[in-house]
Each structure stands twice: as C-alpha cells, then as structure tokens.
Tab-separated table of C-alpha atoms in Angstrom:
chain	number	residue	atom	x	y	z
A	272	ASP	CA	10.016	9.074	13.950
A	273	THR	CA	8.071	8.683	11.291
A	274	GLU	CA	8.687	4.779	9.716
A	275	VAL	CA	7.148	1.449	9.936
A	276	THR	CA	9.915	-1.191	10.947
A	277	GLN	CA	9.481	-4.610	10.481
A	278	THR	CA	11.871	-8.030	11.243
A	279	PRO	CA	13.408	-10.096	9.503
A	280	LYS	CA	13.868	-9.221	5.974
A	281	HIS	CA	13.950	-12.338	4.877
A	282	LEU	CA	12.164	-15.499	5.761
A	283	VAL	CA	12.450	-18.858	4.692
A	284	MET	CA	10.800	-21.294	6.288
A	285	GLY	CA	8.891	-24.885	5.820
A	286	MET	CA	5.955	-26.231	5.699
A	287	THR	CA	5.551	-27.765	8.434
A	288	ASN	CA	7.501	-24.342	10.294
A	289	LYS	CA	6.236	-21.609	12.374
A	290	LYS	CA	7.242	-18.051	12.422
A	291	SER	CA	6.554	-14.531	13.679
A	292	LEU	CA	6.490	-11.121	11.355
A	293	LYS	CA	6.917	-8.486	13.769
A	294	CYS	CA	6.080	-4.863	12.666
A	295	GLU	CA	6.611	-1.732	15.310
A	296	GLN	CA	5.893	1.845	14.729
A	297	HIS	CA	6.290	4.422	17.061
A	298	MET	CA	4.235	7.914	15.477
A	299	GLY	CA	0.807	7.565	18.022
A	300	HIS	CA	-0.351	5.901	14.661
A	301	ARG	CA	-3.935	3.880	16.163
A	302	ALA	CA	-4.928	1.684	12.732
A	303	MET	CA	-2.457	-0.968	11.782
A	304	TYR	CA	-2.672	-3.154	8.504
A	305	TRP	CA	-1.387	-6.079	6.949
A	306	TYR	CA	-0.892	-6.607	3.116
A	307	LYS	CA	0.416	-9.095	1.088
A	308	GLN	CA	2.137	-8.326	-2.313
A	309	LYS	CA	3.025	-10.933	-4.637
A	310	ALA	CA	5.410	-9.899	-7.665
A	311	LYS	CA	4.757	-8.030	-10.460
A	312	LYS	CA	1.111	-7.254	-8.757
A	313	PRO	CA	-0.198	-4.643	-6.369
A	314	PRO	CA	-0.410	-5.367	-2.437
A	315	GLU	CA	-3.277	-7.103	-1.117
A	316	LEU	CA	-5.240	-6.060	2.033
A	317	MET	CA	-5.028	-9.269	4.763
A	318	PHE	CA	-6.212	-7.777	8.079
A	319	VAL	CA	-6.740	-4.117	9.157
A	320	TYR	CA	-6.491	-3.292	13.359
A	321	SER	CA	-7.805	-0.124	14.857
A	322	TYR	CA	-7.043	0.605	18.703
A	323	GLU	CA	-5.360	-2.828	19.015
A	324	LYS	CA	-8.593	-4.970	18.072
A	325	LEU	CA	-9.363	-6.697	14.659
A	326	SER	CA	-11.217	-4.559	12.204
A	327	ILE	CA	-11.534	-6.012	9.078
A	328	ASN	CA	-9.613	-10.041	8.127
A	329	GLU	CA	-10.039	-10.472	4.322
A	330	SER	CA	-11.457	-13.938	3.938
A	331	VAL	CA	-7.432	-14.367	5.077
A	332	PRO	CA	-6.835	-18.519	5.794
A	333	SER	CA	-6.056	-19.684	9.244
A	334	ARG	CA	-2.619	-20.438	8.734
A	335	PHE	CA	-2.253	-16.602	8.444
A	336	SER	CA	-2.813	-15.404	12.515
A	337	PRO	CA	-2.486	-11.527	13.304
A	338	GLU	CA	-2.097	-10.063	16.851
A	339	CYS	CA	-2.083	-6.696	18.164
A	340	PRO	CA	-0.201	-6.666	21.699
A	341	ASN	CA	-0.337	-2.913	22.162
A	342	SER	CA	-0.744	0.079	19.751
A	343	SER	CA	2.538	-0.069	18.292
A	344	LEU	CA	3.315	-3.630	17.906
A	345	LEU	CA	1.586	-5.700	14.799
A	346	ASN	CA	2.657	-9.494	14.478
A	347	LEU	CA	1.641	-12.049	11.137
A	348	HIS	CA	1.788	-15.259	13.403
A	349	LEU	CA	2.470	-18.082	10.548
A	350	HIS	CA	1.727	-22.140	10.669
A	351	ALA	CA	1.790	-24.805	8.181
A	352	LEU	CA	2.219	-22.588	5.242
A	353	GLN	CA	1.865	-23.298	1.834
A	354	PRO	CA	4.445	-22.692	-1.202
A	355	GLU	CA	1.952	-20.182	-2.363
A	356	ASP	CA	2.267	-18.007	0.082
A	357	SER	CA	5.146	-16.602	-1.058
A	358	ALA	CA	5.586	-13.284	-1.062
A	359	LEU	CA	6.203	-10.041	0.187
A	360	TYR	CA	4.912	-9.311	3.402
A	361	LEU	CA	4.068	-5.244	3.575
A	362	CYS	CA	2.721	-3.363	7.274
A	363	ALA	CA	1.561	-0.541	7.678
A	364	SER	CA	-0.186	2.310	9.929
A	365	SER	CA	-1.854	5.172	10.073
A	366	LEU	CA	-3.448	7.986	12.249
A	367	LYS	CA	-6.557	6.381	12.166
A	368	VAL	CA	-8.608	4.007	9.256
A	369	GLY	CA	-8.563	6.124	6.181
A	370	GLY	CA	-5.984	4.023	4.494
A	371	ALA	CA	-2.383	3.016	4.725
A	372	GLU	CA	-0.150	6.219	4.645
A	373	PHE	CA	3.431	4.829	6.216
A	374	PHE	CA	4.406	1.020	5.021
A	375	GLY	CA	7.381	-0.722	6.321
A	376	PRO	CA	10.043	-2.160	3.679
A	377	GLY	CA	8.265	-5.359	3.956
A	378	THR	CA	9.235	-9.223	4.699
A	379	ARG	CA	10.432	-11.693	2.164
A	380	LEU	CA	8.744	-14.419	2.433
A	381	THR	CA	9.799	-18.096	0.913
A	382	VAL	CA	7.730	-21.215	2.070
A	383	LEU	CA	9.706	-24.062	1.045
B	123	ALA	CA	-17.542	-2.553	-4.640
B	124	GLN	CA	-15.095	-0.272	-5.520
B	125	SER	CA	-12.324	-0.827	-8.007
B	126	VAL	CA	-9.385	1.342	-9.377
B	127	THR	CA	-8.029	1.341	-13.036
B	128	GLN	CA	-4.627	2.024	-14.647
B	129	PRO	CA	-4.779	1.925	-17.869
B	130	ASP	CA	-1.246	2.226	-18.532
B	131	ILE	CA	1.583	-0.459	-17.367
B	132	HIS	CA	4.425	0.638	-18.310
B	133	ILE	CA	5.389	4.368	-19.248
B	134	THR	CA	8.545	5.704	-20.485
B	135	VAL	CA	9.707	9.322	-20.039
B	136	SER	CA	13.308	11.518	-20.989
B	137	GLU	CA	14.384	13.232	-18.022
B	138	GLY	CA	13.075	16.551	-17.461
B	139	ALA	CA	9.604	16.364	-19.254
B	140	SER	CA	6.971	16.123	-17.906
B	141	LEU	CA	4.286	13.196	-16.718
B	142	GLU	CA	1.313	12.089	-16.517
B	143	LEU	CA	-0.453	8.552	-14.955
B	144	ARG	CA	-3.950	8.201	-15.403
B	145	CYS	CA	-6.357	6.483	-13.129
B	146	ASN	CA	-9.850	5.553	-12.929
B	147	TYR	CA	-11.979	4.491	-10.637
B	148	SER	CA	-15.224	2.849	-9.648
B	149	TYR	CA	-17.469	3.967	-6.649
B	150	GLY	CA	-20.664	4.774	-5.457
B	151	ALA	CA	-20.043	7.831	-2.976
B	152	THR	CA	-17.007	9.858	-3.333
B	153	PRO	CA	-13.968	8.403	-2.326
B	154	TYR	CA	-10.540	8.413	-0.700
B	155	LEU	CA	-8.024	8.401	-3.270
B	156	PHE	CA	-3.951	7.894	-3.050
B	157	TRP	CA	-1.712	7.359	-4.988
B	158	TYR	CA	1.602	5.277	-4.098
B	159	VAL	CA	5.418	5.131	-5.139
B	160	GLN	CA	7.270	1.433	-4.862
B	161	SER	CA	10.902	1.096	-5.862
B	162	PRO	CA	11.894	-1.897	-6.119
B	163	GLY	CA	12.390	-4.443	-3.446
B	164	GLN	CA	10.955	-1.306	-1.476
B	165	GLY	CA	7.963	-1.038	-0.001
B	166	LEU	CA	5.176	1.515	-0.817
B	167	GLN	CA	5.740	5.532	0.417
B	168	LEU	CA	2.689	7.577	0.205
B	169	LEU	CA	2.837	10.329	-2.363
B	170	LEU	CA	-0.282	12.057	-2.025
B	171	LYS	CA	-4.320	11.713	-0.618
B	172	TYR	CA	-7.530	13.205	-1.398
B	173	PHE	CA	-10.085	12.948	1.193
B	174	SER	CA	-12.304	16.158	0.454
B	175	GLY	CA	-12.056	19.849	-0.486
B	176	ASP	CA	-9.935	21.420	-2.747
B	177	THR	CA	-9.706	18.457	-5.834
B	178	LEU	CA	-6.264	19.679	-6.737
B	179	VAL	CA	-3.460	18.236	-4.332
B	180	GLN	CA	-0.373	18.304	-3.774
B	181	GLY	CA	1.776	15.755	-2.264
B	182	ILE	CA	5.456	14.759	-2.023
B	183	LYS	CA	8.969	14.664	-4.430
B	184	GLY	CA	6.940	17.816	-6.469
B	185	PHE	CA	3.869	15.395	-7.612
B	186	GLU	CA	0.022	17.082	-7.860
B	187	ALA	CA	-3.185	15.017	-8.792
B	188	GLU	CA	-6.830	16.250	-9.766
B	189	PHE	CA	-9.878	14.510	-8.280
B	190	LYS	CA	-12.191	14.980	-11.022
B	191	ARG	CA	-15.610	13.600	-10.394
B	192	SER	CA	-16.866	13.662	-13.775
B	193	GLN	CA	-14.645	12.232	-15.318
B	194	SER	CA	-13.881	9.135	-12.010
B	195	SER	CA	-10.710	10.350	-12.309
B	196	PHE	CA	-6.991	11.061	-10.329
B	197	ASN	CA	-4.349	11.534	-12.461
B	198	LEU	CA	-0.877	12.160	-11.001
B	199	ARG	CA	1.496	14.781	-12.547
B	200	LYS	CA	4.791	16.062	-12.392
B	201	PRO	CA	6.190	18.828	-14.598
B	202	SER	CA	9.771	17.484	-14.370
B	203	VAL	CA	10.760	14.228	-14.057
B	204	HIS	CA	13.570	12.511	-12.063
B	205	TRP	CA	15.701	9.855	-12.787
B	206	SER	CA	15.535	8.934	-9.250
B	207	ASP	CA	11.255	8.963	-10.153
B	208	ALA	CA	11.612	5.243	-11.900
B	209	ALA	CA	9.745	2.656	-9.970
B	210	GLU	CA	5.722	1.423	-9.927
B	211	TYR	CA	2.912	3.744	-9.158
B	212	PHE	CA	-0.516	2.469	-7.231
B	213	CYS	CA	-3.487	4.368	-7.566
B	214	ALA	CA	-5.678	3.371	-4.521
B	215	VAL	CA	-9.525	4.504	-3.608
B	216	GLY	CA	-10.615	3.859	0.090
B	217	ALA	CA	-13.853	2.668	0.602
B	218	ALA	CA	-16.378	2.467	3.431
B	219	SER	CA	-16.741	-0.639	4.692
B	220	GLY	CA	-18.342	-1.322	7.835
B	221	GLY	CA	-17.074	1.558	8.970
B	222	TYR	CA	-13.879	1.500	8.095
B	223	GLN	CA	-11.810	2.249	5.113
B	224	LYS	CA	-10.940	-0.625	2.547
B	225	VAL	CA	-8.260	0.771	0.492
B	226	THR	CA	-8.567	-1.104	-2.689
B	227	PHE	CA	-5.225	-0.547	-4.997
B	228	GLY	CA	-4.944	-0.635	-8.431
B	229	THR	CA	-2.302	-2.636	-10.569
B	230	GLY	CA	0.201	-0.363	-11.033
B	231	THR	CA	1.824	1.410	-13.871
B	232	LYS	CA	6.163	1.444	-14.073
B	233	LEU	CA	7.484	4.395	-14.775
B	234	GLN	CA	11.033	4.138	-17.061
B	235	VAL	CA	13.104	7.261	-17.231
B	236	ILE	CA	15.497	7.371	-20.237
B	237	PRO	CA	18.301	10.110	-20.255
C-alpha cells in the first residue's frame, strides 16, 4: 500500500460550520503534512507532524486545527472559515521529516 | 530563507522531443531538492529528489535531474516526451528549520505536449 488517502474529495461549508478533513497512510511514514493550494499556485505548507507531534506550524490561523491521533492518521479540523480559505487541501507523508514524498489527491474545499 | 525560481511559466514541446525544465534555488547550505508533477485536479507526485551524493538523479517516468552547485540549479530533463507528460511541474527546495526540513515550492511550469 503506497498511497495517501484523503476524505472527503469535495466539501462545501458555511462560515459558521465545523468540519474535518481526514488523511490516512499505511506506509509506516512518521512525518505527515498539510498543504493548502490555491488555483494556479504552488502548495503552501501549513503543518508538519513528526512522530505524532506537531513540529511546524506555518503561522496558520487558529480556525485550522490539526490533529494526529496515531501514526497513520492526520486530521484537519475547520471552524469559522472564511471564503478566502477555499482551496485544495493536500495531505502528504514521508518516512521521516525531509520533504513530503507521497501526496494524497486532496480535498477541494469551498467556503460559502 | 530559501527560495526557488522556475523561470518558465509555460512550455510547449512536441511529442517525442526532449525536455528540459529549469529550476534555480537560493539557499546558503546544501539543499534538499525535489521535482513534483501535478495533473489537473490531482495531488502531487514526487518525480525525484536530491539529498546528497551523485549529482545526477534518476526518477520515475524516465525523468532525471542534475544538481549543479556552481549554478544553483536543478534542471529536470527527459529525452523523449509523451503526451501523458502534459501537467504542471514544481521544483522545490528543502532547508533545515529547527531540526526539520521546510520545503518551499517554485511557482511551477506548465508543460503542454503537442502531437
């Protein structure tokens, strides 16, 4: 199993909603990442987890809350988002922290 | 802080022709370097990476890249392009940050392949 899965594929939410994005890998990777990608732009790093601990937070607003319940699972909890947060959210993993190697297909988020 | 420049926003090549995508980086020490490919609406796929050692790196799908420290470059090459190679290509540089690698992406090069 050499893939990163993400659910849901698409998500539409209002500014007062609470939702969560889920990411899973079963490759034994100990580093997991969240990226945000706006249309026609490169991915921007949001968070890095290493051995289930938050290692890097790229000054992301608190309305985005990451969680790593175990070594295979990474969540991104969303609350009170703004329309400008609409983007493709990518999860990635690597054997250790040294650059993301396997990306999931992403969740296309639309905030109304 | 590290940075990556991909000078070509858009490149068009004929199928079967050779390809070279340019990437220049700025970083004070030896960087970690990556090339990714992204098809429309998809996630990214790692083509190859350079951490150390041999400066000519072989990747998947017939791609290779050469690290040239003197030119601060990490250009991606393929001898014969296939129509399925049409996609967006991102070069990225990783730099040590508090014991971890912070990866910064270039702005991407969109490759169009014509018959």
